[in-house]
Short mmCIF file of C-alpha atoms in Angstrom, two decimals:
data_model
loop_
_atom_site.label_atom_id
_atom_site.label_comp_id
_atom_site.label_asym_id
_atom_site.label_seq_id
_atom_site.Cartn_x
_atom_site.Cartn_y
_atom_site.Cartn_z
CA UNK A 727 -0.28 -0.09 -0.22
CA UNK A 728 3.02 2.39 1.32
CA UNK A 729 4.80 1.60 -2.52
CA UNK A 730 1.68 2.22 -4.45
CA UNK A 731 1.07 5.69 -2.66
CA UNK A 732 4.72 6.24 -3.37
CA UNK A 733 4.49 5.36 -6.48
CA UNK A 734 1.33 7.82 -7.34
CA UNK A 735 3.37 10.57 -6.04
CA UNK A 736 6.04 10.19 -8.14
CA UNK A 737 3.60 10.16 -10.90
CA UNK A 738 2.30 13.20 -10.38
CA UNK A 739 5.34 15.20 -9.88
CA UNK A 740 6.47 14.19 -13.26
CA UNK A 741 3.40 15.20 -15.25
CA UNK A 742 3.46 18.44 -13.07
CA UNK A 743 7.16 19.16 -14.59
CA UNK A 744 6.49 17.74 -18.11
CA UNK A 745 3.18 19.80 -18.19
CA UNK A 746 5.84 23.17 -17.14
CA UNK A 747 7.83 21.95 -19.81
CA UNK A 748 4.92 21.90 -22.34
CA UNK A 749 3.99 25.63 -21.77
CA UNK A 750 6.21 28.06 -24.23
CA UNK A 751 7.50 30.57 -22.77
CA UNK A 752 6.10 34.03 -24.80
CA UNK A 753 8.49 35.59 -26.86
CA UNK A 754 9.44 38.85 -25.77
CA UNK A 755 11.62 40.27 -28.76
CA UNK A 756 9.08 42.82 -29.85
CA UNK A 757 11.55 46.16 -30.97
CA UNK A 758 9.73 48.88 -30.31
CA UNK A 759 10.05 52.47 -31.67
CA UNK A 760 12.24 55.50 -30.78
CA UNK A 761 9.11 57.59 -30.36
CA UNK A 762 8.55 59.32 -27.15
CA UNK A 763 4.75 58.58 -26.30
CA UNK A 764 4.71 58.70 -22.26
CA UNK A 765 2.61 56.92 -20.62
CA UNK A 766 1.92 56.29 -17.08
CA UNK A 767 0.96 52.38 -15.88
CA UNK A 768 0.16 50.85 -12.90
CA UNK A 769 0.76 47.00 -11.83
CA UNK A 770 -1.31 45.30 -9.08
CA UNK A 771 0.94 45.89 -6.64
CA UNK A 772 3.73 48.96 -6.35
CA UNK A 773 3.98 52.27 -7.46
CA UNK A 774 3.04 53.95 -10.85
CA UNK A 775 5.88 53.20 -13.36
CA UNK A 776 6.74 55.64 -16.46
CA UNK A 777 6.72 54.21 -19.92
CA UNK A 778 8.45 55.65 -23.25
CA UNK A 779 5.42 55.03 -25.11
CA UNK A 780 2.93 51.85 -25.19
CA UNK A 781 4.67 49.33 -26.57
CA UNK A 782 7.61 49.74 -24.35
CA UNK A 783 4.51 49.37 -21.47
CA UNK A 784 3.70 46.05 -23.72
CA UNK A 785 7.33 44.43 -23.67
CA UNK A 786 7.27 45.04 -20.15
CA UNK A 787 4.54 43.13 -19.04
CA UNK A 788 5.90 40.42 -21.73
CA UNK A 789 8.80 40.40 -19.61
CA UNK A 790 7.14 40.41 -16.49
CA UNK A 791 3.99 38.28 -17.16
CA UNK A 792 2.99 38.49 -13.54
CA UNK A 793 2.56 42.15 -13.18
CA UNK A 794 -0.32 43.20 -15.31
CA UNK A 795 0.21 46.46 -15.78
CA UNK A 796 -2.32 49.01 -16.98
CA UNK A 797 -2.00 52.24 -18.54
CA UNK A 798 -3.43 55.25 -16.10
CA UNK A 799 -2.31 58.28 -17.87
CA UNK A 800 -1.00 58.82 -21.32
CA UNK A 801 1.94 61.06 -19.74
CA UNK A 802 5.05 60.70 -17.46
CA UNK A 803 3.66 59.61 -14.18
CA UNK A 804 5.61 62.53 -12.43
CA UNK A 805 3.38 64.99 -14.52
CA UNK A 806 0.19 63.57 -12.91
CA UNK A 807 -1.19 66.44 -10.94
CA UNK A 808 -1.18 65.18 -7.13
CA UNK A 809 -5.15 64.20 -5.88
CA UNK A 810 -6.90 66.84 -4.11
CA UNK A 811 -6.58 66.73 -0.08
CA UNK A 812 -10.41 65.05 0.72
CA UNK A 813 -10.95 66.87 3.58
CA UNK A 814 -14.60 65.00 4.75
CA UNK A 815 -14.36 65.13 7.88
CA UNK A 816 -16.88 67.21 9.90
CA UNK A 817 -16.07 69.95 13.26
CA UNK A 818 -18.81 70.85 15.33
CA UNK A 819 -19.23 74.34 16.28
CA UNK A 820 -18.01 74.28 19.61
CA UNK A 821 -16.83 77.62 20.76
CA UNK A 822 -12.90 76.65 21.93
CA UNK A 823 -10.80 78.50 20.20
CA UNK A 824 -7.31 78.10 19.67
CA UNK A 825 -4.25 79.96 18.67
CA UNK A 826 -2.48 78.68 15.10
CA UNK A 827 1.10 80.10 14.11
CA UNK A 828 1.81 80.30 10.13
CA UNK A 829 5.35 80.14 9.01
CA UNK A 830 5.59 83.54 8.52
CA UNK A 831 4.92 84.26 11.51
CA UNK A 832 1.12 85.78 11.70
CA UNK A 833 -1.63 84.43 14.11
CA UNK A 834 -4.88 83.74 13.51
CA UNK A 835 -7.54 82.38 16.16
CA UNK A 836 -9.91 79.26 15.08
CA UNK A 837 -13.14 78.61 16.83
CA UNK A 838 -11.77 75.13 17.76
CA UNK A 839 -9.13 72.42 16.91
CA UNK A 840 -11.05 70.44 14.46
CA UNK A 841 -11.49 74.09 12.52
CA UNK A 842 -8.07 74.55 12.12
CA UNK A 843 -7.74 71.10 11.24
CA UNK A 844 -10.04 71.63 8.62
CA UNK A 845 -8.18 74.74 7.09
CA UNK A 846 -4.83 72.68 7.04
CA UNK A 847 -6.26 69.91 5.18
CA UNK A 848 -8.40 72.34 2.53
CA UNK A 849 -5.09 74.68 2.07
CA UNK A 850 -1.79 72.71 2.21
CA UNK A 851 0.20 75.76 1.72
CA UNK A 852 -1.13 78.43 4.33
CA UNK A 853 -0.85 75.91 6.97
CA UNK A 854 -1.01 76.82 10.55
CA UNK A 855 0.59 75.20 13.42
CA UNK A 856 -1.31 74.89 16.84
CA UNK A 857 0.52 77.14 19.49
CA UNK A 858 -1.84 77.63 22.07
CA UNK A 859 -5.55 76.26 23.26
CA UNK A 860 -7.03 79.87 23.95
CA UNK A 861 -7.38 82.44 21.29
CA UNK A 862 -4.78 84.67 20.53
CA UNK A 863 -3.76 87.59 21.98
CA UNK A 864 -5.15 90.75 20.60
CA UNK A 865 -2.92 92.62 17.99
CA UNK A 866 -2.67 96.15 18.91
CA UNK A 867 -2.69 98.54 15.71
CA UNK A 868 -0.04 101.33 15.20
CA UNK A 869 -1.13 104.95 16.40
CA UNK A 870 1.25 106.89 14.64
CA UNK A 871 2.56 107.10 10.78
CA UNK A 872 5.59 109.03 9.54
CA UNK A 873 4.20 112.76 8.56
CA UNK A 874 5.25 112.29 4.93
CA UNK A 875 2.91 112.45 2.26
CA UNK A 876 3.27 109.59 -0.31
CA UNK A 877 -0.36 109.15 -0.85
CA UNK A 878 -2.09 105.46 -2.33
CA UNK A 879 -5.31 105.06 -3.41
CA UNK A 880 -7.34 102.13 -2.07
CA UNK A 881 -10.78 100.55 -2.96
CA UNK A 882 -12.99 99.83 0.07
CA UNK A 883 -15.53 96.55 -0.11
CA UNK A 884 -18.00 99.47 -0.54
CA UNK A 885 -16.42 99.63 -4.22
CA UNK A 886 -15.45 103.39 -2.63
CA UNK A 887 -12.10 104.96 -3.40
CA UNK A 888 -10.51 106.37 -0.88
CA UNK A 889 -6.73 108.24 -0.86
CA UNK A 890 -4.55 107.70 2.17
CA UNK A 891 -1.37 109.97 2.80
CA UNK A 892 0.52 106.98 2.67
CA UNK A 893 1.18 103.43 3.17
CA UNK A 894 1.01 103.32 6.76
CA UNK A 895 -2.66 104.97 6.85
CA UNK A 896 -3.78 102.28 4.52
CA UNK A 897 -2.32 99.82 7.02
CA UNK A 898 -3.66 101.78 9.85
CA UNK A 899 -7.05 101.52 8.47
CA UNK A 900 -7.11 97.79 7.60
CA UNK A 901 -6.20 97.02 10.90
CA UNK A 902 -8.69 99.20 12.70
CA UNK A 903 -11.49 98.35 10.51
CA UNK A 904 -11.01 94.47 9.66
CA UNK A 905 -13.96 94.20 7.73
CA UNK A 906 -13.47 96.49 5.17
CA UNK A 907 -10.06 95.80 3.91
CA UNK A 908 -9.25 98.55 1.44
CA UNK A 909 -7.16 96.91 -1.24
CA UNK A 910 -4.52 99.17 -2.51
CA UNK A 911 -4.97 100.28 -6.31
CA UNK A 912 -2.44 102.94 -7.10
CA UNK A 913 0.17 104.54 -5.48
CA UNK A 914 -1.00 107.86 -6.13
CA UNK A 915 -3.91 109.58 -5.20
CA UNK A 916 -7.49 108.68 -6.42
CA UNK A 917 -8.71 110.34 -9.28
CA UNK A 918 -10.41 113.65 -7.82
CA UNK A 919 -14.18 113.42 -7.89
CA UNK A 920 -16.07 117.18 -7.55
CA UNK A 921 -18.82 117.36 -4.50
CA UNK A 922 -20.44 120.53 -4.01
CA UNK A 923 -20.20 122.01 -1.14
CA UNK A 924 -23.21 124.42 0.39
CA UNK A 925 -22.52 127.64 1.96
CA UNK A 926 -22.63 127.80 5.42
CA UNK A 927 -25.75 129.68 7.23
CA UNK A 928 -25.22 133.13 8.25
CA UNK A 929 -25.00 133.17 12.33
CA UNK A 930 -26.01 135.88 14.47
CA UNK A 931 -24.41 134.40 17.32
CA UNK A 932 -21.26 133.48 17.91
CA UNK A 933 -20.12 130.09 17.54
CA UNK A 934 -16.90 127.99 19.02
CA UNK A 935 -15.24 126.19 16.22
CA UNK A 936 -13.16 123.50 17.01
CA UNK A 937 -9.65 123.89 17.63
CA UNK A 938 -8.12 120.26 16.81
CA UNK A 939 -8.06 118.25 13.58
CA UNK A 940 -6.49 114.77 13.28
CA UNK A 941 -2.51 114.83 12.19
CA UNK A 942 -3.72 112.92 8.63
CA UNK A 943 -2.95 114.82 5.71
CA UNK A 944 -5.39 114.26 2.99
CA UNK A 945 -5.44 117.17 0.86
CA UNK A 946 -8.62 118.74 -0.43
CA UNK A 947 -8.72 121.61 -2.94
CA UNK A 948 -11.48 124.01 -2.35
CA UNK A 949 -12.46 126.92 -4.94
CA UNK A 950 -14.15 130.16 -3.81
CA UNK A 951 -16.77 132.39 -5.54
CA UNK A 952 -13.91 134.36 -6.95
CA UNK A 953 -12.56 131.47 -8.68
CA UNK A 954 -9.54 131.21 -6.20
CA UNK A 955 -8.22 128.02 -5.50
CA UNK A 956 -6.97 127.02 -1.76
CA UNK A 957 -5.60 123.38 -0.51
CA UNK A 958 -6.10 122.55 3.01
CA UNK A 959 -4.51 119.68 4.86
CA UNK A 960 -7.70 117.97 5.16
CA UNK A 961 -11.40 118.35 5.42
CA UNK A 962 -11.24 119.01 8.75
CA UNK A 963 -8.66 122.03 8.54
CA UNK A 964 -11.14 123.44 5.85
CA UNK A 965 -13.92 123.01 8.29
CA UNK A 966 -12.12 124.83 10.80
CA UNK A 967 -11.23 127.70 8.19
CA UNK A 968 -14.98 128.28 7.13
CA UNK A 969 -16.11 128.05 10.87
CA UNK A 970 -14.00 130.96 11.53
CA UNK A 971 -14.69 132.91 8.36
CA UNK A 972 -18.32 132.55 7.48
CA UNK A 973 -18.11 135.06 5.54
CA UNK A 974 -16.56 132.75 2.87
CA UNK A 975 -18.07 130.31 0.82
CA UNK A 976 -16.43 127.35 -1.57
CA UNK A 977 -18.47 126.64 -4.54
CA UNK A 978 -16.61 122.75 -5.18
CA UNK A 979 -14.55 120.64 -3.43
CA UNK A 980 -11.98 118.15 -4.96
CA UNK A 981 -9.88 115.86 -3.12
CA UNK A 982 -6.26 116.34 -3.45
CA UNK A 983 -3.93 119.25 -3.56
CA UNK A 984 -4.49 122.52 -5.88
CA UNK A 985 -2.89 121.70 -9.34
CA UNK A 986 0.04 123.96 -9.14
CA UNK A 987 -0.25 127.48 -11.39
#
């Protein structure tokens, strides 16, 4: 009985060898043209691999029948854009503020740590690192700017154009009015827009005129009834002048200094 079993095993092994020898090995003698038509292919396992043209891929699959690489793109693998990150997780609206810091040093407060993580997922080039489990300290806006007149024109969210004495004044405005975010349009005064000015009413009793104006240089050009032009440092200064000189009226006022004559 043992001899019979042994004999059967020997015969089965011999038949397996003979069957394997009978299966012909594929002839992979294809000569591919020297044409660059890159394709990116991926096997069942492993990373994508680039081939100069579809023929090269066919030759590779012939030499590696277990690879069975298939085309995933008609280009070099390295030219395929990275897939967009899937930020499909949900965050609660819990008010547990955290402070994040970007690479450029700016800080920002997020409602909670999940919102910060969601931001980082959706903005891979604008990453914030968690630095505190509380809101970021409030940034104090600058209170002084150099008294240099290098006007810039900015556009507000309301589409209004506004001239600032210099870029520092624009930055202060944006800091104090974060919802406005005036956007720089040009490094010059905004185009002047004429606005009519009503002549002051005649007064029978003395009026105490203001004596202080902000140290902001936002010149205006005023034209009186005689056709004379006069430049004021800002509208406040013009208002004080009119208050102190009720007999003088201006027919028009434009933003910016009067043109030199």
